[in-house]
Amino acid sequence: MEEKSTVDTTPAPAANKYFVEALDRGLKVLDLFGLDAPELRLTDISERAGISKPLAYRITSTLEAGGYLTRDPDTKRYRLGIRVFQLGI
């Protein structure tokens, strides 16, 4: 009787030559937002994504420039921008 393998043979993202790490990081930042966390500080993003604050700042700045995040100038908190919602249409 042949035994079935339970080992996942899907290549890790880094092993995929088409994998774009920077894009993956940006999408992971967007995934941090939701009903339980509609707004996040830069420190929250850095800690939750497991990235440095300078990298979190570069990612959030890029996403903000594209309209995917907005930043409240008073609270300095980020939230999803209109472009994210336009993608759902």
PDB file of C-alpha atoms in Angstrom:
ATOM      1  CA  MET A   1       0.000   0.000   0.000  1.00  0.00           C
ATOM      2  CA  GLU A   2       1.439   3.345  -1.086  1.00  0.00           C
ATOM      3  CA  GLU A   3       1.719   5.977   1.610  1.00  0.00           C
ATOM      4  CA  LYS A   4       0.649   9.512   0.674  1.00  0.00           C
ATOM      5  CA  SER A   5       3.067  12.322   1.366  1.00  0.00           C
ATOM      6  CA  THR A   6       1.868  15.142   3.589  1.00  0.00           C
ATOM      7  CA  VAL A   7       4.781  17.403   2.726  1.00  0.00           C
ATOM      8  CA  ASP A   8       3.792  20.643   1.002  1.00  0.00           C
ATOM      9  CA  THR A   9       5.747  20.811  -2.243  1.00  0.00           C
ATOM     10  CA  THR A  10       4.639  24.348  -3.113  1.00  0.00           C
ATOM     11  CA  PRO A  11       7.767  26.445  -3.560  1.00  0.00           C
ATOM     12  CA  ALA A  12       8.396  29.089  -0.912  1.00  0.00           C
ATOM     13  CA  PRO A  13       7.782  32.622  -2.226  1.00  0.00           C
ATOM     14  CA  ALA A  14      11.498  33.437  -2.175  1.00  0.00           C
ATOM     15  CA  ALA A  15      12.180  30.364  -4.323  1.00  0.00           C
ATOM     16  CA  ASN A  16       9.765  31.600  -7.001  1.00  0.00           C
ATOM     17  CA  LYS A  17      11.704  33.626  -9.574  1.00  0.00           C
ATOM     18  CA  TYR A  18       8.581  35.697 -10.290  1.00  0.00           C
ATOM     19  CA  PHE A  19       8.021  36.658  -6.646  1.00  0.00           C
ATOM     20  CA  VAL A  20       8.346  40.410  -5.949  1.00  0.00           C
ATOM     21  CA  GLU A  21       9.297  40.866  -2.303  1.00  0.00           C
ATOM     22  CA  ALA A  22       8.583  44.618  -2.218  1.00  0.00           C
ATOM     23  CA  LEU A  23       5.075  44.082  -3.560  1.00  0.00           C
ATOM     24  CA  ASP A  24       4.513  41.303  -1.032  1.00  0.00           C
ATOM     25  CA  ARG A  25       5.494  43.636   1.804  1.00  0.00           C
ATOM     26  CA  GLY A  26       3.139  46.332   0.541  1.00  0.00           C
ATOM     27  CA  LEU A  27       0.241  43.901   0.308  1.00  0.00           C
ATOM     28  CA  LYS A  28       0.991  42.597   3.799  1.00  0.00           C
ATOM     29  CA  VAL A  29       0.772  46.167   5.096  1.00  0.00           C
ATOM     30  CA  LEU A  30      -2.639  46.576   3.443  1.00  0.00           C
ATOM     31  CA  ASP A  31      -3.736  43.268   4.996  1.00  0.00           C
ATOM     32  CA  LEU A  32      -3.118  44.720   8.469  1.00  0.00           C
ATOM     33  CA  PHE A  33      -6.177  46.943   8.133  1.00  0.00           C
ATOM     34  CA  GLY A  34      -9.657  45.616   8.800  1.00  0.00           C
ATOM     35  CA  LEU A  35     -12.707  45.940  11.003  1.00  0.00           C
ATOM     36  CA  ASP A  36     -10.625  45.246  14.096  1.00  0.00           C
ATOM     37  CA  ALA A  37      -7.930  47.746  13.031  1.00  0.00           C
ATOM     38  CA  PRO A  38      -9.375  50.445  10.745  1.00  0.00           C
ATOM     39  CA  GLU A  39      -6.591  52.886  11.669  1.00  0.00           C
ATOM     40  CA  LEU A  40      -2.967  52.193  12.545  1.00  0.00           C
ATOM     41  CA  ARG A  41       0.023  54.263  13.607  1.00  0.00           C
ATOM     42  CA  LEU A  42       3.340  53.797  11.840  1.00  0.00           C
ATOM     43  CA  THR A  43       4.646  52.000  14.941  1.00  0.00           C
ATOM     44  CA  ASP A  44       1.670  49.602  14.827  1.00  0.00           C
ATOM     45  CA  ILE A  45       2.337  48.849  11.160  1.00  0.00           C
ATOM     46  CA  SER A  46       6.028  48.276  11.789  1.00  0.00           C
ATOM     47  CA  GLU A  47       5.414  45.927  14.721  1.00  0.00           C
ATOM     48  CA  ARG A  48       2.536  43.989  13.179  1.00  0.00           C
ATOM     49  CA  ALA A  49       4.278  43.539   9.827  1.00  0.00           C
ATOM     50  CA  GLY A  50       7.603  42.670  11.459  1.00  0.00           C
ATOM     51  CA  ILE A  51       9.499  45.347   9.530  1.00  0.00           C
ATOM     52  CA  SER A  52      11.598  48.338  10.562  1.00  0.00           C
ATOM     53  CA  LYS A  53       9.982  51.746  11.007  1.00  0.00           C
ATOM     54  CA  PRO A  54      11.961  53.266   8.118  1.00  0.00           C
ATOM     55  CA  LEU A  55      10.783  50.478   5.812  1.00  0.00           C
ATOM     56  CA  ALA A  56       7.209  50.839   7.114  1.00  0.00           C
ATOM     57  CA  TYR A  57       7.441  54.566   6.381  1.00  0.00           C
ATOM     58  CA  ARG A  58       8.654  53.988   2.825  1.00  0.00           C
ATOM     59  CA  ILE A  59       5.885  51.467   2.174  1.00  0.00           C
ATOM     60  CA  THR A  60       3.132  53.632   3.698  1.00  0.00           C
ATOM     61  CA  SER A  61       4.412  56.700   1.822  1.00  0.00           C
ATOM     62  CA  THR A  62       4.255  54.791  -1.457  1.00  0.00           C
ATOM     63  CA  LEU A  63       0.779  53.436  -0.710  1.00  0.00           C
ATOM     64  CA  GLU A  64      -0.377  56.896   0.339  1.00  0.00           C
ATOM     65  CA  ALA A  65       0.952  58.460  -2.864  1.00  0.00           C
ATOM     66  CA  GLY A  66      -1.075  55.923  -4.847  1.00  0.00           C
ATOM     67  CA  GLY A  67      -4.247  56.548  -2.854  1.00  0.00           C
ATOM     68  CA  TYR A  68      -4.212  53.104  -1.218  1.00  0.00           C
ATOM     69  CA  LEU A  69      -3.702  54.606   2.244  1.00  0.00           C
ATOM     70  CA  THR A  70      -4.600  57.967   3.725  1.00  0.00           C
ATOM     71  CA  ARG A  71      -3.023  59.541   6.796  1.00  0.00           C
ATOM     72  CA  ASP A  72      -4.910  61.731   9.208  1.00  0.00           C
ATOM     73  CA  PRO A  73      -2.717  64.820   9.754  1.00  0.00           C
ATOM     74  CA  ASP A  74      -3.975  65.278  13.329  1.00  0.00           C
ATOM     75  CA  THR A  75      -3.775  61.721  14.687  1.00  0.00           C
ATOM     76  CA  LYS A  76      -0.993  60.603  12.301  1.00  0.00           C
ATOM     77  CA  ARG A  77      -2.883  57.328  11.832  1.00  0.00           C
ATOM     78  CA  TYR A  78      -3.212  55.553   8.501  1.00  0.00           C
ATOM     79  CA  ARG A  79      -6.385  54.034   7.102  1.00  0.00           C
ATOM     80  CA  LEU A  80      -7.335  52.436   3.799  1.00  0.00           C
ATOM     81  CA  GLY A  81      -7.686  54.896   0.956  1.00  0.00           C
ATOM     82  CA  ILE A  82     -10.243  55.208  -1.822  1.00  0.00           C
ATOM     83  CA  ARG A  83      -8.150  53.213  -4.324  1.00  0.00           C
ATOM     84  CA  VAL A  84      -8.554  50.058  -2.221  1.00  0.00           C
ATOM     85  CA  PHE A  85     -12.313  50.411  -2.384  1.00  0.00           C
ATOM     86  CA  GLN A  86     -12.249  51.170  -6.117  1.00  0.00           C
ATOM     87  CA  LEU A  87     -10.511  47.827  -6.655  1.00  0.00           C
ATOM     88  CA  GLY A  88     -13.561  46.103  -5.171  1.00  0.00           C
ATOM     89  CA  ILE A  89     -15.927  47.581  -7.739  1.00  0.00           C
TER      90      ILE A  89
END
